[in-house]
Amino acid sequence: MKKLLFALSISMGVSTMAQEAKSDAATTDTVKAWSIQGQNTLMLNQAAFSNWVGGGANNVGWLAGVNYNLTYEKGKDLWENIIILGYGQNNTKGIGTRKTQDVINISTNYGREFAKNWYLSGGIGLQTQFAGGYEDGNNPDAKKISNFMAPGYLNVGVGVTYRPNDNFTATLRPANARVTFVLDEALQTAGTYGLKNNGDSSLFQFGFLGTAIYKVKIMDNINLTNTASVFSNYLDKPDHLVLGYSGILNMKINKFISTNITLDLMYDHNQIQKTQLKQTLGVGFAYNIDNGKKRSDKKENQSWLK
């Protein structure tokens, strides 16, 4: 009888341990497959003057945005999704309300690993803006030069992705279709954003697209995210490259307060044959989301967002 009870207790113990191990493994697999990093921001600025001999105009402004990176990484599969949305305005006494930030940037890229850190990949990306832009500092009484999906850029392509760690990702697509949409009828004139004829609503291009993201931790609570891209159209003037760069310097003050400095550079001969520059500075509320861990022990789970 004692031997029977002893054997039964051993059996139950092994069974319990197996169930716990199975449960832990399932939980671990779930946690390791998905990694979600995101930042929600609301930046404010304000200035007031009264009898100030140096001059100045009362103004108040705001800028809101979200920046999310959702990554699925399991086995040989890598699926990255990026959502960047931002909009801001400034109201100055005597001038009125002007737009200071306006961006929609959504992309998804799936890859299958064929060599260490190298993936055969394919993806889609969309870039546009929320509201209209005007020639005179977004003055609605001035000439309109842009609007929602005017332009809008849709990229669809296949190639390879190199991802040695969570801080660097480069994608090279030798086969990439780029469609420029101009859905605002007031802007559908020949030459605008490369349109061939009056009344055209889109422009098709096919060529090479290269993108890269590099994240640098400068010091504790100070991080820099660099994003760059280059596109060459095989079908027409391939030497006229479309170049883009975006830098975001985030200086975290505490869990909910941070300072963001952004710099955007662009050159696209179909828009304007000059280098475009946009810079913003804001101090305000920021809420970070960091949920999930990567499968590789050598990676740091995108610690730049912590």
Coordinates of N, CA, C and O in Angstrom, one line a residue, residues 13-145:
G13 N 3.0 14.3 -9.1 CA 4.0 15.4 -9.2 C 4.6 15.6 -10.5 O 4.7 16.8 -11.0
V14 N 4.9 14.5 -11.3 CA 5.4 14.7 -12.6 C 4.4 15.3 -13.5 O 4.7 16.1 -14.4
S15 N 3.1 14.8 -13.4 CA 2.0 15.3 -14.2 C 1.8 16.8 -14.0 O 1.7 17.6 -14.9
T16 N 1.9 17.3 -12.7 CA 1.7 18.7 -12.4 C 2.8 19.5 -13.0 O 2.6 20.6 -13.6
M17 N 4.1 19.0 -12.8 CA 5.2 19.7 -13.4 C 5.1 19.8 -14.9 O 5.5 20.9 -15.5
A18 N 4.7 18.8 -15.5 CA 4.6 18.8 -17.0 C 3.5 19.8 -17.4 O 3.7 20.6 -18.4
Q19 N 2.4 19.9 -16.7 CA 1.4 20.9 -17.0 C 1.9 22.3 -16.8 O 1.6 23.2 -17.7
E20 N 2.6 22.5 -15.7 CA 3.1 23.9 -15.5 C 4.1 24.3 -16.6 O 4.1 25.4 -17.0
A21 N 5.0 23.3 -16.9 CA 6.0 23.6 -18.0 C 5.3 23.9 -19.3 O 5.7 24.8 -20.0
K22 N 4.3 23.1 -19.6 CA 3.5 23.3 -20.8 C 2.9 24.7 -20.8 O 2.9 25.4 -21.8
S23 N 2.3 25.1 -19.7 CA 1.6 26.4 -19.6 C 2.6 27.5 -19.7 O 2.4 28.5 -20.4
D24 N 3.8 27.4 -19.0 CA 4.8 28.4 -19.1 C 5.3 28.5 -20.6 O 5.6 29.6 -21.1
A25 N 5.5 27.4 -21.2 CA 6.0 27.4 -22.6 C 5.0 28.1 -23.5 O 5.4 28.9 -24.4
A26 N 3.7 27.8 -23.3 CA 2.7 28.5 -24.2 C 2.8 30.0 -23.9 O 2.7 30.8 -24.9
T27 N 2.8 30.4 -22.6 CA 2.9 31.8 -22.3 C 4.1 32.5 -22.9 O 4.1 33.5 -23.5
T28 N 5.3 31.8 -22.8 CA 6.5 32.3 -23.3 C 6.5 32.5 -24.8 O 6.9 33.5 -25.3
D29 N 6.0 31.5 -25.5 CA 5.9 31.6 -26.9 C 5.0 32.8 -27.4 O 5.4 33.5 -28.3
T30 N 3.9 33.0 -26.7 CA 3.0 34.1 -27.0 C 3.7 35.4 -26.8 O 3.7 36.3 -27.6
V31 N 4.4 35.5 -25.7 CA 5.1 36.8 -25.4 C 6.2 37.1 -26.3 O 6.4 38.2 -26.8
K32 N 6.9 36.0 -26.7 CA 8.1 36.2 -27.6 C 7.7 36.5 -29.0 O 8.5 37.1 -29.8
A33 N 6.6 36.0 -29.5 CA 6.2 36.2 -30.9 C 5.9 37.6 -31.2 O 6.4 38.1 -32.2
W34 N 5.1 38.3 -30.4 CA 4.7 39.7 -30.7 C 5.4 40.7 -29.8 O 5.6 40.5 -28.6
S35 N 5.9 41.7 -30.4 CA 6.5 42.8 -29.7 C 5.8 44.1 -30.1 O 5.8 44.4 -31.3
I36 N 5.3 44.9 -29.2 CA 4.5 46.1 -29.5 C 5.2 47.3 -28.8 O 5.2 47.3 -27.6
Q37 N 5.7 48.2 -29.5 CA 6.3 49.4 -29.0 C 5.6 50.6 -29.6 O 5.3 50.6 -30.8
G38 N 5.2 51.6 -28.8 CA 4.5 52.7 -29.3 C 4.7 53.9 -28.4 O 5.0 53.8 -27.2
Q39 N 4.5 55.1 -29.0 CA 4.6 56.3 -28.2 C 3.4 57.2 -28.6 O 3.2 57.4 -29.8
N40 N 2.7 57.7 -27.7 CA 1.6 58.7 -27.9 C 2.0 60.0 -27.3 O 2.4 60.1 -26.1
T41 N 1.9 61.1 -28.1 CA 2.5 62.3 -27.7 C 1.4 63.5 -27.9 O 0.6 63.4 -28.8
L42 N 1.5 64.4 -27.0 CA 0.7 65.7 -27.1 C 1.7 66.8 -26.7 O 2.0 66.9 -25.5
M43 N 2.2 67.6 -27.6 CA 3.1 68.6 -27.4 C 2.4 70.0 -27.4 O 1.5 70.2 -28.3
L44 N 2.7 70.9 -26.5 CA 2.1 72.2 -26.4 C 3.1 73.3 -26.4 O 4.2 73.1 -25.9
N45 N 2.8 74.4 -26.9 CA 3.6 75.6 -26.8 C 2.8 76.9 -26.8 O 1.6 76.9 -27.4
Q46 N 3.3 77.9 -26.1 CA 2.5 79.1 -25.9 C 3.4 80.3 -25.6 O 4.5 80.1 -25.1
A47 N 3.0 81.5 -26.1 CA 3.7 82.7 -25.8 C 2.7 83.8 -25.7 O 1.7 83.9 -26.4
A48 N 2.9 84.7 -24.7 CA 2.0 85.9 -24.4 C 2.9 87.1 -24.2 O 3.9 87.1 -23.6
F49 N 2.4 88.3 -24.7 CA 3.1 89.5 -24.6 C 2.1 90.6 -24.2 O 0.9 90.6 -24.6
S50 N 2.6 91.6 -23.4 CA 1.9 92.7 -23.0 C 2.8 93.9 -22.8 O 3.7 93.8 -21.9
N51 N 2.7 94.9 -23.6 CA 3.6 96.1 -23.5 C 5.1 95.7 -23.6 O 5.9 96.3 -23.0
W52 N 5.3 94.7 -24.4 CA 6.7 94.2 -24.6 C 7.4 94.9 -25.8 O 7.0 94.8 -26.9
V53 N 8.3 95.8 -25.4 CA 8.9 96.7 -26.4 C 9.7 95.9 -27.5 O 9.9 96.4 -28.6
G54 N 10.1 94.7 -27.2 CA 10.8 93.9 -28.2 C 9.8 93.3 -29.2 O 10.3 92.8 -30.2
G55 N 8.5 93.5 -29.0 CA 7.6 93.0 -30.0 C 7.3 91.5 -29.8 O 7.9 90.8 -29.1
G56 N 6.3 91.1 -30.6 CA 5.8 89.7 -30.5 C 4.3 89.6 -30.6 O 3.6 90.6 -30.4
A57 N 3.9 88.4 -30.9 CA 2.4 88.2 -31.1 C 2.0 87.0 -30.2 O 2.7 86.0 -30.2
N58 N 0.9 87.1 -29.5 CA 0.4 86.0 -28.7 C 0.1 84.8 -29.6 O -0.5 85.0 -30.6
N59 N 0.5 83.7 -29.1 CA 0.3 82.5 -29.9 C 0.2 81.2 -29.0 O 0.7 81.2 -27.9
V60 N -0.5 80.3 -29.5 CA -0.6 79.0 -28.8 C -0.7 77.9 -29.8 O -1.2 78.1 -30.9
G61 N 0.0 76.8 -29.6 CA 0.0 75.7 -30.5 C 0.0 74.3 -29.9 O 0.2 74.2 -28.7
W62 N -0.3 73.3 -30.7 CA -0.3 72.0 -30.2 C 0.1 71.0 -31.3 O 0.0 71.4 -32.5
L63 N 0.6 69.9 -30.9 CA 1.0 68.8 -31.9 C 0.7 67.5 -31.2 O 1.2 67.2 -30.1
A64 N 0.0 66.7 -31.9 CA -0.4 65.3 -31.4 C 0.1 64.3 -32.4 O 0.1 64.5 -33.6
G65 N 0.5 63.1 -31.8 CA 1.0 62.1 -32.7 C 1.1 60.7 -32.1 O 1.1 60.6 -30.8
V66 N 1.1 59.7 -32.9 CA 1.3 58.3 -32.4 C 2.4 57.7 -33.3 O 2.5 58.0 -34.5
N67 N 3.2 56.9 -32.7 CA 4.3 56.2 -33.4 C 4.4 54.8 -32.9 O 4.8 54.6 -31.8
Y68 N 3.9 53.8 -33.7 CA 3.8 52.4 -33.3 C 4.6 51.5 -34.2 O 4.7 51.7 -35.4
N69 N 5.3 50.5 -33.5 CA 6.0 49.5 -34.2 C 5.5 48.1 -33.7 O 5.8 47.8 -32.5
L70 N 4.8 47.4 -34.5 CA 4.2 46.1 -34.1 C 5.0 45.0 -34.9 O 4.9 45.0 -36.1
T71 N 5.7 44.1 -34.2 CA 6.5 43.2 -34.8 C 6.2 41.7 -34.4 O 6.0 41.5 -33.2
Y72 N 6.0 40.9 -35.4 CA 5.8 39.4 -35.1 C 7.1 38.7 -35.6 O 7.5 38.8 -36.8
E73 N 7.7 38.0 -34.7 CA 9.0 37.3 -35.0 C 9.0 36.0 -34.3 O 9.1 35.8 -33.1
K74 N 8.9 34.9 -35.2 CA 8.9 33.6 -34.7 C 9.4 32.6 -35.7 O 9.0 32.7 -36.9
G75 N 10.4 31.8 -35.3 CA 11.0 30.9 -36.3 C 11.7 31.7 -37.3 O 12.6 32.5 -37.1
K76 N 11.4 31.4 -38.6 CA 12.0 32.2 -39.7 C 11.1 33.3 -40.2 O 11.5 34.0 -41.2
D77 N 10.0 33.6 -39.5 CA 9.1 34.6 -39.9 C 9.4 35.9 -39.2 O 9.6 36.0 -38.0
L78 N 9.3 37.0 -40.0 CA 9.4 38.4 -39.5 C 8.4 39.2 -40.2 O 8.4 39.4 -41.4
W79 N 7.5 39.8 -39.4 CA 6.5 40.7 -39.9 C 6.5 42.0 -39.1 O 6.1 42.0 -37.9
E80 N 6.8 43.1 -39.8 CA 6.9 44.4 -39.1 C 5.9 45.3 -39.6 O 5.6 45.4 -40.9
N81 N 5.2 46.0 -38.7 CA 4.2 47.0 -39.1 C 4.5 48.3 -38.4 O 4.7 48.4 -37.2
I82 N 4.4 49.4 -39.1 CA 4.8 50.7 -38.6 C 3.6 51.7 -38.9 O 3.1 51.7 -40.0
I83 N 3.2 52.4 -37.8 CA 2.1 53.3 -37.9 C 2.6 54.7 -37.4 O 2.9 54.8 -36.2
I84 N 2.7 55.7 -38.2 CA 3.1 57.0 -37.8 C 2.0 58.0 -38.2 O 1.7 58.2 -39.4
L85 N 1.4 58.7 -37.2 CA 0.4 59.7 -37.5 C 0.7 60.9 -36.7 O 1.1 60.8 -35.5
G86 N 0.6 62.1 -37.3 CA 0.9 63.3 -36.6 C 0.2 64.5 -37.2 O 0.0 64.6 -38.4
Y87 N -0.3 65.4 -36.3 CA -1.0 66.6 -36.8 C -0.8 67.7 -35.7 O -0.9 67.4 -34.5
G88 N -0.6 68.9 -36.2 CA -0.4 70.0 -35.2 C -0.8 71.4 -35.9 O -0.8 71.5 -37.1
Q89 N -1.2 72.3 -35.0 CA -1.6 73.6 -35.4 C -1.0 74.7 -34.5 O -0.7 74.4 -33.3
N90 N -0.9 75.9 -35.0 CA -0.5 77.1 -34.2 C -1.4 78.2 -34.6 O -1.6 78.5 -35.7
N91 N -1.9 78.9 -33.5 CA -2.7 80.0 -33.7 C -2.0 81.3 -33.2 O -1.7 81.4 -32.0
T92 N -1.7 82.2 -34.1 CA -1.0 83.5 -33.8 C -2.0 84.6 -34.0 O -2.6 84.8 -35.0
K93 N -2.0 85.5 -33.0 CA -2.9 86.7 -33.0 C -2.5 87.5 -34.2 O -1.4 87.9 -34.5
G94 N -3.6 87.9 -35.0 CA -3.4 88.7 -36.2 C -3.1 87.9 -37.5 O -3.1 88.5 -38.6
I95 N -2.7 86.7 -37.3 CA -2.4 85.8 -38.5 C -3.4 84.7 -38.6 O -3.8 84.4 -39.8
G96 N -3.8 84.1 -37.5 CA -4.8 83.0 -37.6 C -4.1 81.7 -37.4 O -3.0 81.6 -36.9
T97 N -4.9 80.6 -37.7 CA -4.4 79.2 -37.4 C -3.7 78.7 -38.6 O -4.1 78.9 -39.8
R98 N -2.5 78.1 -38.4 CA -1.7 77.5 -39.4 C -1.3 76.1 -39.0 O -1.1 75.8 -37.8
K99 N -1.1 75.3 -40.0 CA -0.7 73.9 -39.7 C 0.8 73.8 -39.5 O 1.5 74.4 -40.3
T100 N 1.2 73.1 -38.5 CA 2.6 72.9 -38.2 C 3.1 71.5 -38.4 O 4.4 71.3 -38.6
Q101 N 2.3 70.5 -38.4 CA 2.6 69.1 -38.7 C 1.5 68.4 -39.3 O 0.3 68.6 -38.9
D102 N 1.8 67.5 -40.3 CA 0.7 66.8 -40.9 C 1.3 65.6 -41.6 O 1.9 65.7 -42.7
V103 N 1.1 64.4 -41.1 CA 1.8 63.2 -41.7 C 0.9 62.0 -41.4 O 0.4 61.8 -40.3
I104 N 0.8 61.1 -42.4 CA 0.3 59.8 -42.3 C 1.3 58.9 -43.0 O 1.6 59.0 -44.2
N105 N 1.8 57.9 -42.3 CA 2.8 57.0 -42.8 C 2.5 55.6 -42.2 O 2.7 55.4 -41.0
I106 N 2.0 54.7 -43.0 CA 1.7 53.4 -42.6 C 2.4 52.3 -43.5 O 2.3 52.5 -44.8
S107 N 3.0 51.4 -42.9 CA 3.7 50.3 -43.8 C 3.7 49.0 -43.1 O 3.6 48.9 -41.9
T108 N 3.7 47.9 -43.9 CA 3.8 46.6 -43.4 C 4.8 45.8 -44.3 O 4.9 46.0 -45.5
N109 N 5.6 45.0 -43.7 CA 6.7 44.2 -44.4 C 6.8 42.8 -43.8 O 7.1 42.7 -42.6
Y110 N 6.6 41.8 -44.7 CA 6.8 40.4 -44.2 C 8.0 39.8 -44.8 O 8.3 40.0 -46.0
G111 N 8.8 39.1 -44.0 CA 10.0 38.4 -44.5 C 10.1 37.0 -44.0 O 9.6 36.7 -42.9
R112 N 10.8 36.2 -44.8 CA 11.1 34.8 -44.5 C 12.6 34.6 -44.5 O 13.2 34.9 -45.6
E113 N 13.2 34.2 -43.4 CA 14.7 34.2 -43.3 C 15.2 33.1 -44.2 O 14.8 31.9 -44.2
F114 N 16.3 33.4 -45.0 CA 16.9 32.5 -45.8 C 18.4 32.3 -45.5 O 19.1 31.4 -45.9
A115 N 18.9 33.3 -44.7 CA 20.3 33.2 -44.2 C 20.3 34.0 -42.9 O 19.3 34.8 -42.6
K116 N 21.3 33.9 -42.1 CA 21.3 34.6 -40.8 C 21.1 36.1 -41.0 O 21.9 36.8 -41.7
N117 N 20.0 36.6 -40.4 CA 19.7 38.1 -40.4 C 19.2 38.6 -41.7 O 18.9 39.7 -41.9
W118 N 19.1 37.7 -42.7 CA 18.6 38.1 -44.1 C 17.2 37.4 -44.4 O 17.0 36.2 -44.1
Y119 N 16.3 38.2 -44.9 CA 15.0 37.7 -45.2 C 14.5 38.1 -46.6 O 14.8 39.2 -47.1
L120 N 13.9 37.1 -47.3 CA 13.2 37.5 -48.5 C 11.9 38.2 -48.1 O 11.2 37.6 -47.2
S121 N 11.6 39.3 -48.6 CA 10.5 40.1 -48.1 C 9.7 40.8 -49.1 O 10.1 41.0 -50.3
G122 N 8.5 41.2 -48.7 CA 7.6 41.9 -49.5 C 6.7 42.8 -48.7 O 6.4 42.4 -47.5
G123 N 6.4 44.0 -49.2 CA 5.6 44.9 -48.3 C 4.9 46.0 -49.1 O 5.0 46.1 -50.3
I124 N 4.1 46.7 -48.3 CA 3.2 47.8 -48.8 C 3.4 49.0 -47.9 O 3.5 48.8 -46.7
G125 N 3.5 50.2 -48.5 CA 3.5 51.4 -47.6 C 2.7 52.5 -48.2 O 2.6 52.6 -49.5
L126 N 2.1 53.3 -47.4 CA 1.3 54.5 -47.8 C 1.7 55.7 -47.1 O 1.9 55.7 -45.8
Q127 N 1.9 56.8 -47.8 CA 2.3 58.1 -47.2 C 1.4 59.2 -47.8 O 1.2 59.3 -49.0
T128 N 0.8 60.0 -46.9 CA 0.0 61.1 -47.3 C -0.1 62.1 -46.2 O 0.7 62.1 -45.2
Q129 N -1.2 62.9 -46.2 CA -1.4 63.9 -45.1 C -2.9 64.0 -44.8 O -3.7 63.5 -45.6
F130 N -3.3 64.6 -43.7 CA -4.7 64.7 -43.3 C -5.4 65.9 -44.0 O -6.6 65.7 -44.4
A131 N -4.8 67.0 -44.1 CA -5.5 68.2 -44.5 C -4.8 69.0 -45.6 O -3.6 68.7 -45.9
G132 N -5.4 70.0 -46.1 CA -4.9 70.8 -47.2 C -3.7 71.6 -46.8 O -3.6 72.1 -45.7
G133 N -2.8 71.8 -47.8 CA -1.6 72.7 -47.6 C -1.7 73.8 -48.6 O -2.1 73.7 -49.7
Y134 N -1.2 75.0 -48.2 CA -1.3 76.2 -49.0 C 0.0 76.9 -49.2 O 0.9 76.8 -48.4
E135 N 0.1 77.7 -50.3 CA 1.4 78.3 -50.7 C 1.9 79.2 -49.7 O 3.1 79.3 -49.4
D136 N 1.0 80.0 -49.0 CA 1.4 81.0 -48.1 C 1.3 80.5 -46.6 O 0.3 80.9 -45.9
G137 N 2.2 79.7 -46.2 CA 2.2 79.2 -44.8 C 0.8 78.6 -44.4 O 0.4 78.8 -43.3
N138 N 0.2 77.8 -45.3 CA -1.1 77.1 -45.0 C -2.2 78.1 -44.8 O -3.1 77.8 -44.1
N139 N -2.1 79.3 -45.4 CA -3.2 80.3 -45.4 C -4.3 79.8 -46.3 O -4.1 79.7 -47.5
P140 N -5.5 79.5 -45.8 CA -6.5 78.9 -46.6 C -7.0 79.9 -47.7 O -7.7 79.5 -48.7
D141 N -6.6 81.2 -47.6 CA -7.0 82.1 -48.7 C -5.9 82.1 -49.8 O -6.1 82.7 -50.8
A142 N -4.8 81.4 -49.6 CA -3.8 81.4 -50.6 C -4.0 80.2 -51.5 O -4.9 79.4 -51.4
K143 N -3.1 80.0 -52.5 CA -3.2 78.9 -53.5 C -3.0 77.5 -52.8 O -2.0 77.4 -52.1
K144 N -3.9 76.6 -53.0 CA -3.7 75.3 -52.5 C -2.7 74.5 -53.2 O -2.6 74.5 -54.5
I145 N -1.8 73.8 -52.5 CA -0.7 73.1 -53.1 C -0.7 71.6 -52.8 O 0.0 70.8 -53.4

